[in-house]
Amino acid sequence: MTDARTAPHLDAVLAFVDRERARFVDDLTAWCRVPSISSSPAHVGEMRRSAEFLVAQFRALGADEATVIETPGHPAAFGEWRVDPALPTVLVYGHHDVQPVDPIEQWSSPPFEPTVRDGRLYGRGVVDDKGQVYIHAKAIEAFVKAGGGKPPVNLKLIVEGEEEIGSEHLDGILREHEERLRADYVVVSDTAMFGRGIPSLCVGLRGIAYWDVKLTAHKLDCHSGSFGGGVPNPATALAEIIAKLHDERGHVTIPGFYDRVRALPESERREIESLPFDEKEFLASTGARAAVGEQGFTTLERLWTRPTLEVNGLSSGWQGPGSKTIVPATASAKLSSRLVPDQDPEEISRLVETHLKRLAPKGVEVEVTFLHGGRPYLAPTEHPVFDVAKRAFSRAFGRPTVFIREGGSIPFVRTIADRTGKPCLLMGFGQPDENAHAPNEWLDLENFHLGIKSVIYLYDEIRALGRS
Ligand code: BES
Ligand code: ZN
């Protein structure tokens, strides 16, 4: 779809996107066949294959540089198109690693054999985040093949391999490749739109801190007849501790937890209130029967502007078929917090560890291991590039663009914003019910198509905006 404001030179580029629409989906499918599960030691080779696959695509699209960036963990992919030093440089970030597929029996088609049904592509990583990375790659392809051989701005694509497991080696990449990654603007496509057909710029992300908690009471599991009632039970202790982490109003009880939480300005509260949020639909997307959380806040406020402390996993004692009469030796939990400005993962981690240890009952030892953290982000929306992005997004989708926040985390965003001082645009093309991290993840193929056009408009308009 073009309109009166479209510069004539873009017509051929946009027409190419229309013409190649189906083939672009085939190309994405080929990449999504690579099972790049970063958390799985068995998939180390696939992580490399995925990075190399992408680098080969960059090369085929005439990148001036296309290379695998090594880390002590999984490799990242990097591609650069140098057009003219006088033009702005845009750094695009995404990730090529994906989440595990279990419970696999709940998939309607195999996760690594992407399948089109009803205008959607189903498969692991199709929207989080390979499809969104390909939106940029295909926009570049359209400029290269139908727009005079070069994109309209200098472009750098950095596609990480450890986003889904906490971006452990990201700081190292940013430090080692500071010069190579220097840019005027940063664009990340790894978020969802507010609803069907609603172009949405994400202007806030929550941060995260993640812990492994282990309770130990005995050397070995022991007979629950001979010992039960006379010795501590770590599973019971863990349940008691967890039950004390929230009060009856849904607040986290850890002392100091809220000390740095910024109050939500009234203007933003009203802005959130004005979004067409359908709570019933939100609940239906998970099958939940009720909305719960901190008292005094609406659901969107809770998800976007308030911190949490969640149990992500619990285990202790006999989990096999039938019964086994033991007092377990240990119990463990995976806990994590979503963090909001100005909470800091390390500081929160100290508070959590101290509190959990204080709650340990007699005879039970509590060990807390910090697994990873990432800080929250709030975008500088007064920067002119946000107006440019709104316009580009709306031109492609034919609707006004809204500002939203997300409850999820992308550690790169705050890290790059702090290191460079450059504005970071979160232009995402997912859908809220896309089943990210769950069985039957899907990509809306209309969003994929219009996403490519949005990015074409965005690059073109950033060229006109100039360097930052
Ligand atoms: N694409 C998501 C981030 C996201 C989540 C955006 C929800 C919008 C809504 C990203 O790939 C992700 O899942 N990140 C992890 C980061 C964590 C492991 C550090 C997350 O949020 O759990
Ligand atoms: Zn993602």
Coordinates of C-alpha atoms and ligand atoms in Angstrom, one line a residue:
M1 CA 0.0 0.0 0.0
T2 CA 1.5 3.3 -1.0
D3 CA 0.1 6.7 -0.4
A4 CA 0.5 10.3 -1.6
R5 CA 3.4 10.9 0.8
T6 CA 5.4 8.0 -0.5
A7 CA 8.6 9.2 -2.3
P8 CA 8.5 7.9 -5.9
H9 CA 11.7 6.0 -5.5
L10 CA 10.1 3.8 -2.9
D11 CA 7.4 2.5 -5.3
A12 CA 9.7 0.0 -6.9
V13 CA 10.9 -1.2 -3.5
L14 CA 7.4 -1.6 -2.1
A15 CA 6.2 -3.4 -5.3
F16 CA 9.1 -5.8 -4.9
V17 CA 7.9 -6.7 -1.4
D18 CA 4.4 -7.3 -2.9
R19 CA 5.7 -9.5 -5.6
E20 CA 8.0 -11.5 -3.4
R21 CA 5.6 -11.9 -0.6
A22 CA 5.3 -15.7 -0.7
R23 CA 9.0 -16.4 -1.4
F24 CA 9.9 -14.2 1.7
V25 CA 7.9 -16.6 3.8
D26 CA 9.7 -19.6 2.3
D27 CA 13.0 -18.0 3.1
L28 CA 12.0 -17.4 6.7
T29 CA 10.8 -21.0 6.9
A30 CA 14.2 -22.3 5.9
W31 CA 15.9 -20.4 8.7
C32 CA 13.3 -21.5 11.3
R33 CA 14.0 -25.1 10.4
V34 CA 17.3 -24.7 12.4
P35 CA 16.5 -25.6 16.0
S36 CA 18.6 -22.9 17.7
I37 CA 17.6 -23.6 21.3
S38 CA 20.1 -21.7 23.3
S39 CA 19.4 -23.3 26.7
S40 CA 20.0 -26.8 25.4
P41 CA 23.6 -28.2 25.5
A42 CA 22.6 -30.7 22.8
H43 CA 21.9 -27.8 20.4
V44 CA 25.3 -26.0 20.5
G45 CA 26.0 -27.0 16.8
E46 CA 22.6 -25.8 15.7
M47 CA 23.2 -22.4 17.3
R48 CA 26.3 -22.1 15.2
R49 CA 24.4 -23.3 12.1
S50 CA 21.7 -20.7 12.7
A51 CA 24.3 -17.8 13.0
E52 CA 26.1 -19.0 9.9
F53 CA 22.9 -19.3 8.0
L54 CA 22.1 -15.7 8.7
V55 CA 25.5 -14.5 7.9
A56 CA 25.3 -16.2 4.5
Q57 CA 22.0 -14.3 3.9
F58 CA 23.7 -11.0 4.8
R59 CA 26.4 -11.9 2.3
A60 CA 23.9 -12.7 -0.4
L61 CA 22.3 -9.3 0.2
G62 CA 25.5 -7.6 -0.6
A63 CA 26.6 -6.7 2.9
D64 CA 29.9 -4.9 3.1
E65 CA 30.7 -7.0 6.1
A66 CA 29.0 -10.2 7.2
T67 CA 30.5 -12.3 10.0
V68 CA 29.9 -14.6 12.9
I69 CA 30.7 -12.8 16.2
E70 CA 32.2 -15.4 18.6
T71 CA 31.5 -15.3 22.4
P72 CA 32.4 -17.7 25.1
G73 CA 28.8 -18.9 24.7
H74 CA 26.7 -19.0 21.5
P75 CA 27.7 -16.9 18.5
A76 CA 26.0 -13.8 17.2
A77 CA 25.6 -12.8 13.6
F78 CA 26.6 -9.4 12.3
G79 CA 26.0 -7.7 8.9
E80 CA 26.9 -4.2 7.8
W81 CA 25.8 -2.1 4.7
R82 CA 28.0 1.0 4.3
V83 CA 26.3 3.5 2.1
D84 CA 27.6 7.0 2.9
P85 CA 29.3 8.3 6.0
A86 CA 27.3 11.5 5.8
L87 CA 24.0 9.5 6.2
P88 CA 22.7 8.2 9.6
T89 CA 23.6 4.8 10.7
V90 CA 21.0 2.5 12.2
L91 CA 21.9 -0.4 14.4
V92 CA 19.2 -3.2 14.3
Y93 CA 19.2 -5.7 17.1
G94 CA 17.4 -9.1 17.2
H95 CA 18.1 -12.6 18.4
H96 CA 18.4 -15.9 16.6
D97 CA 18.1 -18.2 19.7
V98 CA 14.7 -19.7 20.6
Q99 CA 13.0 -21.2 23.6
P100 CA 12.7 -25.0 24.1
V101 CA 9.7 -26.6 22.6
D102 CA 8.3 -28.7 25.5
P103 CA 5.5 -29.7 26.0
I104 CA 6.1 -30.9 22.4
E105 CA 2.9 -33.1 22.3
Q106 CA 0.8 -29.9 22.4
W107 CA 2.1 -28.6 19.0
S108 CA -0.3 -29.0 16.1
S109 CA 2.6 -29.2 13.7
P110 CA 6.3 -29.9 14.4
P111 CA 8.0 -26.8 15.9
F112 CA 10.9 -26.9 13.5
E113 CA 8.8 -27.6 10.4
P114 CA 7.2 -24.2 10.0
T115 CA 3.7 -24.6 8.6
V116 CA 1.2 -22.0 7.2
R117 CA -2.4 -22.2 8.4
D118 CA -5.0 -19.4 8.2
G119 CA -2.6 -16.6 7.3
R120 CA -0.2 -17.6 10.1
L121 CA 3.2 -19.3 10.1
Y122 CA 3.4 -21.8 13.0
G123 CA 6.8 -22.8 14.4
R124 CA 9.3 -22.1 17.1
G125 CA 11.1 -18.8 16.6
V126 CA 8.8 -17.6 13.8
V127 CA 7.9 -14.4 15.6
D128 CA 10.4 -14.5 18.6
D129 CA 12.6 -13.5 17.0
K130 CA 13.6 -14.9 13.6
G131 CA 10.6 -13.6 11.7
Q132 CA 11.2 -10.1 13.1
V133 CA 14.9 -10.2 12.2
Y134 CA 13.9 -11.2 8.7
I135 CA 11.5 -8.3 8.4
H136 CA 14.7 -6.1 8.4
A137 CA 16.6 -8.5 6.2
K138 CA 13.8 -8.5 3.6
A139 CA 13.5 -4.7 3.7
I140 CA 17.2 -4.6 2.9
E141 CA 16.7 -7.2 0.2
A142 CA 14.0 -5.0 -1.4
F143 CA 16.3 -1.9 -1.4
V144 CA 19.2 -3.9 -2.7
K145 CA 17.3 -5.7 -5.5
A146 CA 14.7 -3.0 -6.4
G147 CA 15.9 0.3 -4.9
G148 CA 19.3 1.0 -6.6
G149 CA 21.5 -1.6 -4.9
K150 CA 21.8 -0.1 -1.4
P151 CA 19.6 0.7 1.6
P152 CA 18.9 4.4 2.2
V153 CA 20.9 4.6 5.4
N154 CA 24.0 2.9 6.8
L155 CA 22.9 -0.3 8.5
K156 CA 24.3 -2.7 11.0
L157 CA 22.5 -5.8 12.1
I158 CA 23.5 -7.5 15.3
V159 CA 21.6 -10.8 16.0
E160 CA 22.4 -12.3 19.4
G161 CA 22.4 -16.0 20.3
E162 CA 21.8 -15.8 24.0
E163 CA 18.9 -13.5 24.5
E164 CA 16.5 -16.2 25.7
I165 CA 19.0 -17.3 28.4
G166 CA 19.9 -13.9 29.9
S167 CA 22.4 -12.4 27.4
E168 CA 25.4 -13.4 29.5
H169 CA 28.0 -12.4 27.0
L170 CA 26.3 -9.3 25.5
D171 CA 28.4 -6.9 27.6
G172 CA 31.5 -8.5 26.2
I173 CA 30.2 -8.2 22.6
L174 CA 29.3 -4.5 23.1
R175 CA 32.7 -3.8 24.7
E176 CA 34.8 -5.7 22.2
H177 CA 32.9 -4.4 19.1
E178 CA 32.1 -0.9 20.3
E179 CA 33.4 0.8 17.2
R180 CA 31.7 -1.7 14.8
L181 CA 28.4 -1.2 16.6
R182 CA 28.4 2.6 16.7
A183 CA 25.2 4.1 15.3
D184 CA 22.9 7.1 15.4
Y185 CA 19.8 5.1 16.1
V186 CA 19.0 1.7 17.5
V187 CA 16.0 -0.3 16.3
V188 CA 14.8 -3.5 18.0
S189 CA 12.0 -5.7 16.6
D190 CA 11.3 -8.2 19.3
T191 CA 8.0 -7.1 20.8
A192 CA 4.3 -7.4 20.0
M193 CA 1.6 -5.0 18.7
F194 CA -1.2 -4.0 21.1
G195 CA -3.8 -5.7 19.0
R196 CA -4.6 -6.8 15.5
G197 CA -3.7 -4.2 13.0
I198 CA -2.7 -1.6 15.6
P199 CA 0.8 -0.3 15.0
S200 CA 2.4 0.0 18.4
L201 CA 5.8 1.4 19.4
C202 CA 6.9 0.0 22.7
V203 CA 8.4 2.7 24.9
G204 CA 9.0 0.7 28.1
L205 CA 10.3 -2.7 29.0
R206 CA 10.6 -4.3 32.4
G207 CA 13.9 -5.6 33.6
I208 CA 14.5 -9.0 35.2
A209 CA 16.4 -10.8 38.0
Y210 CA 16.4 -14.6 38.1
W211 CA 17.4 -17.0 40.9
D212 CA 17.8 -20.6 41.7
V213 CA 16.9 -21.3 45.3
K214 CA 17.8 -24.5 47.0
L215 CA 16.8 -25.7 50.5
T216 CA 18.7 -28.5 52.1
A217 CA 17.6 -30.4 55.3
H218 CA 19.2 -33.8 55.0
K219 CA 22.1 -35.7 53.5
L220 CA 19.7 -38.1 51.7
D221 CA 15.9 -38.5 51.4
C222 CA 14.8 -40.4 54.5
H223 CA 11.9 -42.7 55.4
S224 CA 8.8 -40.7 56.3
G225 CA 7.7 -43.3 58.8
S226 CA 11.0 -43.4 60.7
F227 CA 11.8 -39.7 60.5
G228 CA 8.6 -37.8 59.4
G229 CA 7.3 -35.5 62.1
G230 CA 10.7 -35.5 63.9
V231 CA 12.9 -33.7 61.3
P232 CA 12.5 -30.7 59.1
N233 CA 10.8 -31.1 55.7
P234 CA 12.4 -28.8 53.1
A235 CA 9.4 -29.0 50.8
T236 CA 7.1 -27.7 53.5
A237 CA 9.7 -25.1 54.4
L238 CA 9.8 -23.9 50.8
A239 CA 6.0 -23.7 50.6
E240 CA 6.0 -21.7 53.8
I241 CA 8.7 -19.3 52.5
I242 CA 7.0 -18.8 49.2
A243 CA 3.6 -18.2 50.9
K244 CA 5.2 -15.3 52.8
L245 CA 6.6 -13.5 49.8
H246 CA 3.3 -11.6 49.1
D247 CA 0.7 -10.1 51.4
E248 CA -3.0 -10.4 51.1
R249 CA -3.1 -7.2 48.9
G250 CA -0.7 -8.8 46.4
H251 CA 2.3 -6.7 47.4
V252 CA 5.8 -8.2 47.6
T253 CA 6.8 -8.3 51.3
I254 CA 10.6 -8.1 50.9
P255 CA 11.8 -5.1 52.8
G256 CA 13.1 -2.4 50.4
F257 CA 11.7 -4.1 47.3
Y258 CA 9.6 -1.0 46.2
D259 CA 12.1 1.7 47.4
R260 CA 13.2 2.7 43.9
V261 CA 10.0 2.1 42.1
R262 CA 8.9 5.3 40.3
A263 CA 5.3 6.4 40.7
L264 CA 3.3 6.4 37.5
P265 CA 2.7 10.0 36.3
E266 CA -1.0 10.8 36.0
S267 CA -0.5 11.6 32.3
E268 CA 0.8 8.1 31.6
R269 CA -1.9 6.5 33.7
R270 CA -4.5 8.2 31.5
E271 CA -2.6 7.2 28.3
I272 CA -2.7 3.5 29.4
E273 CA -6.3 3.9 30.4
S274 CA -7.2 5.1 26.9
L275 CA -5.9 2.0 25.1
P276 CA -8.5 -0.4 23.9
F277 CA -7.7 -3.2 26.4
D278 CA -10.0 -6.1 26.5
E279 CA -9.5 -7.9 29.8
K280 CA -11.7 -10.8 28.9
E281 CA -9.7 -11.4 25.8
F282 CA -6.5 -11.1 27.7
L283 CA -7.7 -13.7 30.2
A284 CA -9.0 -16.0 27.5
S285 CA -5.6 -16.0 25.8
T286 CA -4.2 -18.0 28.7
G287 CA -7.4 -19.7 29.9
A288 CA -7.1 -17.8 33.3
R289 CA -10.4 -17.4 35.2
A290 CA -9.5 -14.1 37.0
A291 CA -7.2 -11.2 36.9
V292 CA -5.1 -11.0 40.0
G293 CA -2.2 -8.9 41.2
E294 CA -1.2 -5.9 43.3
Q295 CA -4.3 -4.1 44.6
G296 CA -4.7 -0.5 43.5
F297 CA -3.6 -1.0 39.9
T298 CA -5.3 -2.0 36.7
T299 CA -4.1 -5.1 34.8
L300 CA -2.1 -3.1 32.2
E301 CA -0.5 -1.0 35.0
R302 CA 0.5 -4.2 36.8
L303 CA 2.0 -5.7 33.6
W304 CA 3.8 -2.7 32.4
T305 CA 4.7 -0.5 35.4
R306 CA 4.8 -2.6 38.5
P307 CA 7.5 -5.1 39.7
T308 CA 6.8 -8.7 40.4
L309 CA 8.2 -11.7 42.2
E310 CA 7.1 -15.0 40.6
V311 CA 7.7 -18.6 41.1
N312 CA 8.9 -20.0 37.7
G313 CA 9.4 -23.6 38.9
L314 CA 9.2 -25.8 41.9
S315 CA 10.6 -29.2 42.7
S316 CA 11.1 -31.5 45.6
G317 CA 10.6 -35.2 46.6
W318 CA 9.0 -38.0 44.7
Q319 CA 7.7 -37.0 41.2
G320 CA 7.5 -40.4 39.6
P321 CA 4.4 -42.6 39.2
G322 CA 2.6 -43.9 42.3
S323 CA 3.8 -43.2 45.8
K324 CA 7.1 -43.2 47.7
T325 CA 7.2 -42.5 51.4
I326 CA 10.0 -40.1 52.0
V327 CA 10.9 -36.9 53.7
P328 CA 12.9 -35.2 50.8
A329 CA 16.5 -34.1 51.5
T330 CA 16.1 -31.0 49.4
A331 CA 13.6 -28.7 47.7
S332 CA 14.3 -26.1 45.1
A333 CA 12.6 -23.3 43.3
K334 CA 13.3 -21.0 40.3
L335 CA 12.2 -17.5 41.2
S336 CA 12.4 -14.3 39.2
S337 CA 11.4 -10.7 39.5
R338 CA 10.3 -8.3 36.7
L339 CA 11.7 -4.9 37.5
V340 CA 10.7 -1.4 36.7
P341 CA 12.5 1.9 36.8
D342 CA 14.6 2.6 38.9
Q343 CA 15.1 -0.9 40.3
D344 CA 18.4 -2.6 39.9
P345 CA 18.8 -6.3 39.5
E346 CA 21.9 -6.6 41.7
E347 CA 20.4 -4.6 44.5
I348 CA 17.1 -6.5 44.3
S349 CA 19.1 -9.7 44.3
R350 CA 20.7 -8.8 47.6
L351 CA 17.4 -7.9 49.2
V352 CA 15.8 -11.2 48.0
E353 CA 18.7 -13.3 49.2
T354 CA 18.8 -11.7 52.6
H355 CA 15.0 -12.1 53.0
L356 CA 14.9 -15.7 51.9
K357 CA 17.6 -16.7 54.3
R358 CA 15.9 -14.8 57.1
L359 CA 12.7 -16.9 56.4
A360 CA 14.6 -20.2 56.6
P361 CA 13.1 -22.4 59.4
K362 CA 15.3 -24.1 62.0
G363 CA 17.3 -26.9 60.5
V364 CA 16.9 -25.9 56.8
E365 CA 19.7 -24.3 54.9
V366 CA 18.8 -21.8 52.1
E367 CA 21.1 -21.2 49.2
V368 CA 20.4 -18.5 46.6
T369 CA 22.1 -18.4 43.2
F370 CA 21.7 -15.3 41.0
L371 CA 21.3 -16.6 37.4
H372 CA 21.0 -13.5 35.3
G373 CA 19.7 -9.9 35.3
G374 CA 18.7 -7.1 33.0
R375 CA 17.6 -3.5 33.7
P376 CA 14.3 -1.9 32.8
Y377 CA 14.0 0.6 29.9
L378 CA 12.0 3.8 29.4
A379 CA 12.3 5.4 26.0
P380 CA 13.1 9.1 25.5
T381 CA 9.9 9.7 23.5
E382 CA 10.5 13.4 23.1
H383 CA 13.3 12.6 20.6
P384 CA 12.1 13.3 17.0
V385 CA 12.9 9.8 15.9
F386 CA 9.7 8.6 17.7
D387 CA 7.5 10.8 15.5
V388 CA 9.3 9.5 12.5
A389 CA 8.8 5.9 13.6
K390 CA 5.1 6.5 14.3
R391 CA 4.7 7.9 10.8
A392 CA 6.5 5.0 9.2
F393 CA 4.5 2.4 11.1
S394 CA 1.2 4.1 10.3
R395 CA 2.0 4.5 6.6
A396 CA 2.4 0.7 6.3
F397 CA -0.6 -0.3 8.5
G398 CA -2.9 2.6 7.6
R399 CA -3.8 3.3 11.3
P400 CA -2.6 5.6 14.0
T401 CA 0.4 4.3 16.0
V402 CA 0.0 4.0 19.7
F403 CA 2.7 4.0 22.4
I404 CA 2.7 0.9 24.6
R405 CA 4.9 -0.7 27.2
E406 CA 5.7 -4.4 27.5
G407 CA 6.1 -6.5 30.6
G408 CA 8.8 -8.6 29.1
S409 CA 12.6 -7.9 29.1
I410 CA 15.2 -7.4 26.4
P411 CA 18.5 -6.8 28.3
F412 CA 20.2 -5.4 25.3
V413 CA 17.9 -2.4 25.1
R414 CA 18.9 -0.6 28.3
T415 CA 22.5 -1.7 28.0
I416 CA 22.9 -0.1 24.5
A417 CA 20.9 3.0 25.5
D418 CA 23.1 3.6 28.5
R419 CA 26.4 2.9 26.7
T420 CA 25.6 5.1 23.7
G421 CA 23.0 7.6 24.8
K422 CA 21.2 6.9 21.5
P423 CA 17.4 6.5 21.4
C424 CA 16.3 2.9 21.0
L425 CA 13.1 2.3 19.0
L426 CA 11.1 -0.9 19.8
M427 CA 9.2 -1.5 16.6
G428 CA 7.7 -4.9 17.1
F429 CA 5.4 -7.0 14.8
G430 CA 4.2 -9.8 17.0
Q431 CA 0.7 -10.2 18.4
P432 CA -0.2 -10.5 22.1
D433 CA -1.6 -14.0 21.7
E434 CA 1.2 -15.3 19.5
N435 CA 2.2 -18.1 21.9
A436 CA 5.7 -17.0 22.3
H437 CA 7.7 -19.4 24.5
A438 CA 4.7 -21.8 24.3
P439 CA 3.4 -24.5 22.0
N440 CA 2.1 -23.4 18.6
E441 CA 4.0 -20.1 18.4
W442 CA 2.8 -18.2 15.3
L443 CA 3.6 -15.2 13.1
D444 CA 0.8 -13.2 11.5
L445 CA 1.9 -13.2 7.9
E446 CA 0.1 -9.9 7.2
N447 CA 2.2 -8.3 10.0
F448 CA 5.3 -9.9 8.4
H449 CA 4.4 -8.3 5.1
L450 CA 3.4 -4.9 6.4
G451 CA 6.3 -5.0 8.9
I452 CA 8.7 -5.1 6.0
K453 CA 7.0 -2.1 4.5
S454 CA 7.1 -0.3 7.9
V455 CA 10.8 -0.8 8.1
I456 CA 11.3 0.4 4.5
Y457 CA 9.5 3.6 5.4
L458 CA 11.4 3.9 8.6
Y459 CA 14.9 3.6 7.0
D460 CA 13.8 6.1 4.3
E461 CA 12.5 8.6 6.8
I462 CA 15.5 8.3 9.1
R463 CA 17.6 9.2 6.1
A464 CA 15.6 12.4 5.8
L465 CA 15.9 13.0 9.6
G466 CA 19.7 12.9 9.5
R467 CA 22.3 11.9 12.0
S468 CA 21.7 12.1 15.7
Ligands
BES1 N1 10.7 -11.2 22.8 C1 10.9 -11.3 24.2 C2 10.7 -10.0 25.0 C3 9.2 -9.7 25.1 C4 8.4 -10.5 26.0 C5 8.6 -8.7 24.4 C6 7.1 -10.2 26.1 C7 7.3 -8.4 24.6 C8 6.5 -9.2 25.4 C9 12.3 -11.8 24.5 O1 12.7 -12.7 23.5 C10 12.2 -12.6 25.8 O2 11.5 -13.5 26.0 N2 13.0 -12.1 26.7 C11 13.2 -12.8 28.0 C12 14.5 -12.2 28.5 C13 15.0 -12.9 29.7 C14 15.4 -14.3 29.5 C15 16.3 -12.1 30.2 C16 12.1 -12.6 28.9 O3 11.4 -11.5 28.9 O4 11.7 -13.5 29.6
ZN2 ZN 12.4 -12.3 21.7

